[in-house]
Coordinates of C-alpha atoms in Angstrom, one line a residue:
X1 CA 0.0 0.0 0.0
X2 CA 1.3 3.1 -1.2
X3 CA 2.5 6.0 1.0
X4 CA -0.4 9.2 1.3
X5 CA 1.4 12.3 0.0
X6 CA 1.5 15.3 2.1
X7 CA -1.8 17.5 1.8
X8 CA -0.2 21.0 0.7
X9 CA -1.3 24.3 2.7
X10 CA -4.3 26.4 1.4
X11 CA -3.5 29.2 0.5
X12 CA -5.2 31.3 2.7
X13 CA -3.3 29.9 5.4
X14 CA 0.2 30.7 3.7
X15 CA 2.6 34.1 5.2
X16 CA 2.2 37.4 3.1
X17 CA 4.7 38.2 1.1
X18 CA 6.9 40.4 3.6
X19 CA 9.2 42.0 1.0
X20 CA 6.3 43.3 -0.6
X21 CA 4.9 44.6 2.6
X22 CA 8.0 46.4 4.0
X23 CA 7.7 50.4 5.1
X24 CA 8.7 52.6 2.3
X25 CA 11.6 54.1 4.7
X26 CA 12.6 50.4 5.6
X27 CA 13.1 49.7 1.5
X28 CA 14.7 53.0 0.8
X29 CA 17.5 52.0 3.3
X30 CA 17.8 49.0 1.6
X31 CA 18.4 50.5 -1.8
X32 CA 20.5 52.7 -0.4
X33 CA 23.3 50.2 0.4
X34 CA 22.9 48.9 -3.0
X35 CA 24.9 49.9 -6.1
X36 CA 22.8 50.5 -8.9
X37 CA 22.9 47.6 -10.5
X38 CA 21.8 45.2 -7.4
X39 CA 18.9 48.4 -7.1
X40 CA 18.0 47.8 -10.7
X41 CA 17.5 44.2 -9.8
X42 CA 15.2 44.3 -7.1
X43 CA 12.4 45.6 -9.0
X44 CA 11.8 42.5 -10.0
X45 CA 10.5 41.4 -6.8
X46 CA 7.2 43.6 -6.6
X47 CA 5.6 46.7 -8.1
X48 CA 6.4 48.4 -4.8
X49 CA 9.7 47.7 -5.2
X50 CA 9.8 49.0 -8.9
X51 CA 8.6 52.4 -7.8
X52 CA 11.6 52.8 -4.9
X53 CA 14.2 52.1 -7.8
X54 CA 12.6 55.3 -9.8
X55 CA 12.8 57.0 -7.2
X56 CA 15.9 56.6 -6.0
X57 CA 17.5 60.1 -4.3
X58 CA 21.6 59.1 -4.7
X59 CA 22.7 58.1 -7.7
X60 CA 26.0 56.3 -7.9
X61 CA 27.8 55.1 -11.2
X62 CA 31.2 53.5 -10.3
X63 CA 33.4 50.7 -10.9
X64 CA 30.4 48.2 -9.7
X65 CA 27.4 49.5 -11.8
X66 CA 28.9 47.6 -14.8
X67 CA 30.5 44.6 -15.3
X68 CA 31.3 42.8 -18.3
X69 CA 33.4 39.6 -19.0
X70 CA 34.9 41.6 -21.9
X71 CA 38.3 43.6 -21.0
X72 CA 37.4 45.9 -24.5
X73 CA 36.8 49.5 -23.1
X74 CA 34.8 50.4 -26.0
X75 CA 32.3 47.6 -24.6
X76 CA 32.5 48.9 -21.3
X77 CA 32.4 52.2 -22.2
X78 CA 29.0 51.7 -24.1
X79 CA 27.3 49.9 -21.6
X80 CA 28.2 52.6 -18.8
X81 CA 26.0 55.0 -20.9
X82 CA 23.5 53.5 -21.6
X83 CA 23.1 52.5 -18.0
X84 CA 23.1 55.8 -17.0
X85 CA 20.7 56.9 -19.5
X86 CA 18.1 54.3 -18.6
X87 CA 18.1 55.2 -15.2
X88 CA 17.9 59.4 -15.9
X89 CA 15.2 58.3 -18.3
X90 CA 13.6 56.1 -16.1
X91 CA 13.7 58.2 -12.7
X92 CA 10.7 60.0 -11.5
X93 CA 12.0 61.4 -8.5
X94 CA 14.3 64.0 -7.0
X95 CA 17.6 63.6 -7.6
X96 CA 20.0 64.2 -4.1
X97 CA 23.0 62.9 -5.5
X98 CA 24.6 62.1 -8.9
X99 CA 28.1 60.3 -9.2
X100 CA 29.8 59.2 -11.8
X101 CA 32.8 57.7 -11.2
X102 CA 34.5 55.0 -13.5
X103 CA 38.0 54.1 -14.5
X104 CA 37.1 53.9 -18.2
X105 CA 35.6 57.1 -18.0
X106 CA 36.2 59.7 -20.7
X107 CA 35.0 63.1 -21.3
X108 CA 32.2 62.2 -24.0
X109 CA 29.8 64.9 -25.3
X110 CA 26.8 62.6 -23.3
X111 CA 27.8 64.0 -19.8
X112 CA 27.3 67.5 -20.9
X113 CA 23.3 66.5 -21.9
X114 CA 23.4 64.4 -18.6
X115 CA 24.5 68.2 -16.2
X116 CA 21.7 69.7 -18.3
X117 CA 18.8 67.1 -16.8
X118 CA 20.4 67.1 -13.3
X119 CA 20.2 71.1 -13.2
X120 CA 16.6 70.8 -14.0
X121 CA 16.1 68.1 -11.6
X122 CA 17.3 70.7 -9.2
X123 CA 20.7 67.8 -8.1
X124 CA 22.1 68.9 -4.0
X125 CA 25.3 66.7 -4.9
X126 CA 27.4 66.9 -8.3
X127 CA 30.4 64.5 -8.1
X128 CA 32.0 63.6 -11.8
X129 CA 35.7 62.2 -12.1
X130 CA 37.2 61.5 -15.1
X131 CA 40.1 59.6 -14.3
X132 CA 41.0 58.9 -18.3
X133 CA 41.7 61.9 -21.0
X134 CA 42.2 65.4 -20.9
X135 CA 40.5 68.0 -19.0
X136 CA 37.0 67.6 -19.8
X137 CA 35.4 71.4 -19.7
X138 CA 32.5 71.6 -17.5
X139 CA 29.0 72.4 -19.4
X140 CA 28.1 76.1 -18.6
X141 CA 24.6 74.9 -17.3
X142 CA 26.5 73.4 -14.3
X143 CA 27.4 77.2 -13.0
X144 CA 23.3 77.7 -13.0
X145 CA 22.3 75.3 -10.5
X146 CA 21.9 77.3 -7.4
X147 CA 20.9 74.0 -5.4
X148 CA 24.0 72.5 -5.6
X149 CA 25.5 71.6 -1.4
X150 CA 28.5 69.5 -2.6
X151 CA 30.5 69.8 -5.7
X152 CA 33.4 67.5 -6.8
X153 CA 35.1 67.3 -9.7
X154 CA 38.0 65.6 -10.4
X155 CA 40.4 66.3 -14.3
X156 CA 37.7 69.2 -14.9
X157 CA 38.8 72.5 -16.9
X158 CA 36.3 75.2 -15.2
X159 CA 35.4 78.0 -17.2
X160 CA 31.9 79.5 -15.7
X161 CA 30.1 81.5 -18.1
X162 CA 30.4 86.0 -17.6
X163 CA 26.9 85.8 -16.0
X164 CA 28.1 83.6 -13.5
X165 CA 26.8 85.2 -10.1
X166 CA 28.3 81.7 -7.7
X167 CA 26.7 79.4 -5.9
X168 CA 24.4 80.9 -3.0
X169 CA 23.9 77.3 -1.2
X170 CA 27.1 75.3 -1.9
X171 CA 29.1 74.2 1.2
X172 CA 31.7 71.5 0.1
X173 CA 33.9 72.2 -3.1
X174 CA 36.4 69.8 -4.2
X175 CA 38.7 70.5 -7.1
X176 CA 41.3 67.8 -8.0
X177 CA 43.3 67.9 -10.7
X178 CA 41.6 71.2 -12.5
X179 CA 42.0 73.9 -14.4
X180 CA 41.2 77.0 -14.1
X181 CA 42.5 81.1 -14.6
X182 CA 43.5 83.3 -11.6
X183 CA 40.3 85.5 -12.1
X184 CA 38.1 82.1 -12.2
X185 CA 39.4 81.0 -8.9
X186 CA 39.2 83.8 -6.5
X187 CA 35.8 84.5 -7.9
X188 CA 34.4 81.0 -7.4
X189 CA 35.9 81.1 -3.7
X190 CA 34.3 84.6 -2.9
X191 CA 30.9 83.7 -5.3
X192 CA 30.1 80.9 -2.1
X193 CA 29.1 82.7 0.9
X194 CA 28.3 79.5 2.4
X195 CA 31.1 77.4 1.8
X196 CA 32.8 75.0 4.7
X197 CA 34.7 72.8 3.4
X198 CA 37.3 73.3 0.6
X199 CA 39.6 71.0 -1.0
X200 CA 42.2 71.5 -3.6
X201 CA 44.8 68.9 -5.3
X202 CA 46.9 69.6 -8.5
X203 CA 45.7 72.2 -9.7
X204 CA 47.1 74.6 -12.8
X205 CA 46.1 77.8 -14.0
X206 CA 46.5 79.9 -11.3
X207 CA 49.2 80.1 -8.5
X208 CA 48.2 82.9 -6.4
X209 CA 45.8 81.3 -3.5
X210 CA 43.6 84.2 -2.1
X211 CA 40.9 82.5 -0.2
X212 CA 38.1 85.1 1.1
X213 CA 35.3 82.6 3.0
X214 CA 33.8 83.9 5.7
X215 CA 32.5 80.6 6.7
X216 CA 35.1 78.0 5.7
X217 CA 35.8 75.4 8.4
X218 CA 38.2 73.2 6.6
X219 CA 40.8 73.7 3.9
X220 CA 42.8 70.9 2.7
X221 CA 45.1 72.1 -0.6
X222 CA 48.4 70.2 -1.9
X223 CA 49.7 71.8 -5.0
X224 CA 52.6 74.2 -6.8
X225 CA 51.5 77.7 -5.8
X226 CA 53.4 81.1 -5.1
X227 CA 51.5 82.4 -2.6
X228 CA 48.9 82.4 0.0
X229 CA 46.6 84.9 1.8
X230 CA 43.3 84.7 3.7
X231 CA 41.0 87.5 4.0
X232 CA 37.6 86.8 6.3
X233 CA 38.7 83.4 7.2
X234 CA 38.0 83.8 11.3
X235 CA 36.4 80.4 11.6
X236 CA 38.0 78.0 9.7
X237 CA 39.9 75.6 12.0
X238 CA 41.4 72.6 10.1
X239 CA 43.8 73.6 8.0
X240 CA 46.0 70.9 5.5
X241 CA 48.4 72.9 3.3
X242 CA 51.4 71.0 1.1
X243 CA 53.5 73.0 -1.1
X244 CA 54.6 70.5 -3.4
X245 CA 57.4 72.3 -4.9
X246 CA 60.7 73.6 -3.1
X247 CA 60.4 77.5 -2.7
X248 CA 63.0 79.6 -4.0
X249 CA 63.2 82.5 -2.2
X250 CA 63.1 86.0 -4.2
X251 CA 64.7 88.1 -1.3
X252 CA 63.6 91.8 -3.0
X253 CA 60.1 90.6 -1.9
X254 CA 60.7 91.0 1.4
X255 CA 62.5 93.7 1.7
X256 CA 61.4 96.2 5.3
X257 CA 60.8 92.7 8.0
X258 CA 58.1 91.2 5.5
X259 CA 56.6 88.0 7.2
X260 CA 55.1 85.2 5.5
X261 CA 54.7 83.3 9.1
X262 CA 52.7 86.5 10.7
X263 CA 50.6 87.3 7.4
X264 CA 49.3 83.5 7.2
X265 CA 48.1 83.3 11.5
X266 CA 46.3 86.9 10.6
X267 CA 43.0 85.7 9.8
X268 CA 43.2 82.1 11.5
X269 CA 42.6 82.8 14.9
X270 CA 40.7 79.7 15.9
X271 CA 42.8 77.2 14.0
X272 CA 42.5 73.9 15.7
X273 CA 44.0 71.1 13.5
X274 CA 47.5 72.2 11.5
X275 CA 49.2 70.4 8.9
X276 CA 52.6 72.1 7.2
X277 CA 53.1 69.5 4.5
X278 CA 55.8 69.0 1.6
X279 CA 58.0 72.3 1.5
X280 CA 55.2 74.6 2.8
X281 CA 57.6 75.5 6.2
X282 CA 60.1 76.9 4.1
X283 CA 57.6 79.5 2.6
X284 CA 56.5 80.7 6.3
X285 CA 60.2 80.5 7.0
X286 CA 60.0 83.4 4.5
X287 CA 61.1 87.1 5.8
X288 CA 61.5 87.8 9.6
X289 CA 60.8 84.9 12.1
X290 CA 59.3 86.0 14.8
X291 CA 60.2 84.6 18.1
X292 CA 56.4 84.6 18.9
X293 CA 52.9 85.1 16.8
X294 CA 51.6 88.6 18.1
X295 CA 48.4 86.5 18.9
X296 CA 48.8 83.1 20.1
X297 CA 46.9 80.1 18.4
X298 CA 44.9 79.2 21.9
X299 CA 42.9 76.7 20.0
X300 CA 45.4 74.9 18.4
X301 CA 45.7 71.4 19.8
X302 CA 47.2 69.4 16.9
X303 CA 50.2 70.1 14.5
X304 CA 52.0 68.4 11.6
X305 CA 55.2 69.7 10.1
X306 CA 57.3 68.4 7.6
X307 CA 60.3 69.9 8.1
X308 CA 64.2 70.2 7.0
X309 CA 66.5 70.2 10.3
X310 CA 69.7 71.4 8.3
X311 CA 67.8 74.8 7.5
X312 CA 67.7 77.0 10.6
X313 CA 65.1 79.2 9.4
X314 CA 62.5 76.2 9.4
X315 CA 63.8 75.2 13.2
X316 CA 62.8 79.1 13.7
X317 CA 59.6 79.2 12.0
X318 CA 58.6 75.6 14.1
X319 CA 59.8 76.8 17.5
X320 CA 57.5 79.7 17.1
X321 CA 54.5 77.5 16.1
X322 CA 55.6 75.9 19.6
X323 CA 55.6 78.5 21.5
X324 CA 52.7 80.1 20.1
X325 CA 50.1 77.6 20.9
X326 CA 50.1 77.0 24.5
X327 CA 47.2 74.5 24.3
X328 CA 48.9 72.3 21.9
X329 CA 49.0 68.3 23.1
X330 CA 49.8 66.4 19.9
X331 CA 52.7 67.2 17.8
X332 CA 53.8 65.1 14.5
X333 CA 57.4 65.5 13.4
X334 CA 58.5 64.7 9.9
X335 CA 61.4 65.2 8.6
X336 CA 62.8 65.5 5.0
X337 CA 65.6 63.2 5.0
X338 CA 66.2 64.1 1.2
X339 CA 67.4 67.8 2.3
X340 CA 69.5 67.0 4.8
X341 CA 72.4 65.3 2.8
X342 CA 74.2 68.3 3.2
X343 CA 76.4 68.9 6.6
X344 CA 75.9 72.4 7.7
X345 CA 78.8 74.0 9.8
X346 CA 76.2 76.5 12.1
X347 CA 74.0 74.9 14.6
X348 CA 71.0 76.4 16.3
X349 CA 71.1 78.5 19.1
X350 CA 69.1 76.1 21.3
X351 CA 70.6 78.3 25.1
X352 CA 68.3 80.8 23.4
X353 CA 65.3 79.0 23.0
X354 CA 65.5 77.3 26.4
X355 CA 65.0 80.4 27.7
X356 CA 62.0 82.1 25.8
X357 CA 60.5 78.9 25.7
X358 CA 57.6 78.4 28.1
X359 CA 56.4 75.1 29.4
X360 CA 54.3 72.9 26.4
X361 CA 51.5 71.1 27.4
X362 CA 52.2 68.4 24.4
X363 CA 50.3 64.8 25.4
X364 CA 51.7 62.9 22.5
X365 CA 54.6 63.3 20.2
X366 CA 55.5 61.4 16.7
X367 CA 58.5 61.9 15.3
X368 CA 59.2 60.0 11.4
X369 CA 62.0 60.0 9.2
X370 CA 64.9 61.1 11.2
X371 CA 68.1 60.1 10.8
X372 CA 70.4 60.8 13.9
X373 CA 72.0 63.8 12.9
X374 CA 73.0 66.7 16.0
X375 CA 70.1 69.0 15.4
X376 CA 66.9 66.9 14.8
X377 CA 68.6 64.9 18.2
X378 CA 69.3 68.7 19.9
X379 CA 65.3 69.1 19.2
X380 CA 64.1 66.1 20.7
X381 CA 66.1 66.9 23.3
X382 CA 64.7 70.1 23.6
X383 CA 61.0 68.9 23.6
X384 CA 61.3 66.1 26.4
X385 CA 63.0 68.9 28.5
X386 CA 59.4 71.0 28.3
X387 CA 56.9 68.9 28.0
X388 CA 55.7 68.0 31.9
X389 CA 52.8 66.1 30.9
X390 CA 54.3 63.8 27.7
X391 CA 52.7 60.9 27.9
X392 CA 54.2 59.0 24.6
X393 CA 56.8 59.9 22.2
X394 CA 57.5 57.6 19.1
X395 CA 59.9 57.6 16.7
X396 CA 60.6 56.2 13.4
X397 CA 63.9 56.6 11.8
X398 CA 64.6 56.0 8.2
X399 CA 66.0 52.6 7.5
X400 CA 69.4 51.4 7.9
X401 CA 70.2 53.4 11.2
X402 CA 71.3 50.7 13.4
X403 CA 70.4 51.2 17.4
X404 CA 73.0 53.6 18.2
X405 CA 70.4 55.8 17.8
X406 CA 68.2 54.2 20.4
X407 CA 70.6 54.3 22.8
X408 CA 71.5 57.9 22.4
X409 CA 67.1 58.4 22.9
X410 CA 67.0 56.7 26.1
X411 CA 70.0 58.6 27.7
X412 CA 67.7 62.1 27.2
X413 CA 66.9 64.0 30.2
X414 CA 62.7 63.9 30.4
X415 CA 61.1 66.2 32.8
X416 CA 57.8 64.4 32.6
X417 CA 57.9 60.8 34.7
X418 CA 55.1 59.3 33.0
X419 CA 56.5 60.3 29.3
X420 CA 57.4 56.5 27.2
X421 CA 59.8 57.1 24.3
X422 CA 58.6 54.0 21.8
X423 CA 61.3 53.2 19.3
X424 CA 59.8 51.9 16.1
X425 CA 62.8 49.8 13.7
X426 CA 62.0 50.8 10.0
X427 CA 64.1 47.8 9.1

């Protein structure tokens, strides 16, 4: 006698569908974790879902919105556009965010027509990086959309349009690998009354940096530039500056105790985080080092200097970074072994500093790059000796040193008992 088979479920008795019945708010954070292609997909699963994906706010085309067995770029290239143009033509919604980001990415004629819908679709966040090709020259339309929050553009040539009045609501501007004239710059800068956050990376066209933002809060630059001024600047308070080139000094310039330490600390009162990166000490080092800053950087709790300890101008324009921020408790040291090759007969007057230096209140200390010579030893020295509440200095030599070095560390004098000098071996 045969086995009964199983009586199935009605199918009034069987679970809803859940995924068809999830919040809208629950599906859009879904989506939102998804690249566009997996998004794409889902709208298979209901009509509900359909809807979300045409309505999507951020809009993300990267390396992982197409993928294709074939390594011909002209394939890939292809199929990244149409993509994109199915989803602008199928997309009902507002539009938050647009990025397009891929490594086959060229400056076609297609993007241009693509800024165009996104201005009318009023876009908050306009990231496009071109990462193969020349400078691709942003549309005009792009210098129309007042709505814009966060622009990012990355192997652009800028070149707004004579009407162009800036934008009135854009806080974050980052400009990487650009071009754009002297004029263009300084007029985008002041055109944002806004702006917060401001980053520049290789940038041609321009090489005087005159930065008027009366709300800026962080500036992050790394490029080959001449000079640098702020103007309005009062509450910016992370700044990241590398001068990428060394600066020759053209001495008629500063002729009559001209300054280019004193001019940059005039409009950044409330700096908190500093980073002096690349060559950009030896421009401040520039003119007449003052022994102290006329008003003392009271916010500051953080520095980075990159710094050459064969040039006694940059020991000068450091120590009065030092003793002009008496709230300062972590200090990063890097040195530029390339520059200090070169056996210099003079020494620092360190008898001097001792006594105009005033107690430091430095936490933590890192100190990279070194190679044992007298006065990048004579400065350590100098740091353990006033800092009463170190708690931890490391230091990383470049390689080959050996552990005489070490040795010579551990025999400093340290005024603060808790202070732990951590060797790290770059072997």
């Amino acid at each position: 006698m045969g086995r009964e088979l199983p009586q199935s479920p009605c199918l009034t008795n069987m679970e809803p569908d859940r995924i068809s019945y999830l919040p809208g708010h629950v599906i859009d954070q879904i989506l939102s974790h998804l690249s566009i292609k997996e998004a794409v997909r889902t709208s298979v699963l209901s009509s509900k879902w359909r809807y979300r994906c045409a309505t999507l706010p951020n809009l993300v085309f990267d390396n992982q919105c197409v993928s294709v067995a074939a390594q011909d770029h002209m394939i890939i290239k292809n199929k990244l556009l149409r993509t994109v143009d199915h989803v602008l033509l199928l997309h009902s919604g507002s539009i938050n965010k647009f990025k397009l980001s891929h490594r086959d990415l060229l400056g076609v004629a297609d993007i241009d027509r693509w800024t165009l819908h996104l201005c009318r679709k009023s876009v908050k966040e306009f990231v496009l990086e071109i990462w193969k090709g020349q400078r691709y020259k942003i549309h005009s339309c792009l210098f129309c959309c007042q709505s814009l929050t966060h622009l990012e553009l990355f192997n652009c040539w800028l070149k707004p349009p004579s009407t162009f009045k800036g934008f009135k609501n854009l806080k974050s501007l980052d400009l990487q690998h650009v071009t754009l004239a002297q004029d263009v710059f300084e007029n985008l800068i002041s055109s944002c009354p806004v702006l917060e956050r401001l980053t520049l990376m290789n940038f041609d066209g321009f090489t005087h940096l005159n930065i008027d933002a009366p709300n800026l809060l962080f500036f992050d630059i790394g490029g080959k530039f001449e000079d640098i001024s702020f103007e309005n600047t009062f509450q910016l308070a992370v700044v990241s500056i590398g001068l990428y080139v060394n600066f020759e000094i053209n001495q008629t310039r500063f002729r009559g105790g001209s300054s280019n330490l004193l001019k940059f600390f005039v409009h950044l009162p409330h700096v908190q985080r500093l980073e002096v990166q690349s060559y950009f000490l030896k421009y401040l080092a520039v003119g007449v080092v003052p022994v102290n800053l006329p008003r003392p950087c009271i916010d500051l709790s953080y520095l980075s200097i990159r710094i050459n300890f064969n040039d006694l101008k940059e020991i000068a324009a450091a120590l009065c970074l030092l003793r002009s921020s008496p709230n300062l408790q972590e200090l990063e040291i890097l040195a530029r072994p390339e520059e200090q090759t070169v056996l210099v007969t003079h020494t620092y007057s360190w008898e001097d500093v001792y006594f105009a230096c005033p107690e430091m209140h430095l936490r933590n200390v890192k100190i990279d790059g070194i190679s044992g010579i007298k006065p990048e030893l004579d400065f350590i020295s100098f740091l353990l000796l006033y800092s009463p509440v170190l708690e931890r200095m490391i230091v990383k030599p470049v390689s080959n040193i050996g552990t005489e070095l070490m040795k010579e560390l551990l025999r400093f004098r340290r005024v603060s008992r808790q202070a732990e000098i951590i060797y790290l071996d770059s072997s």
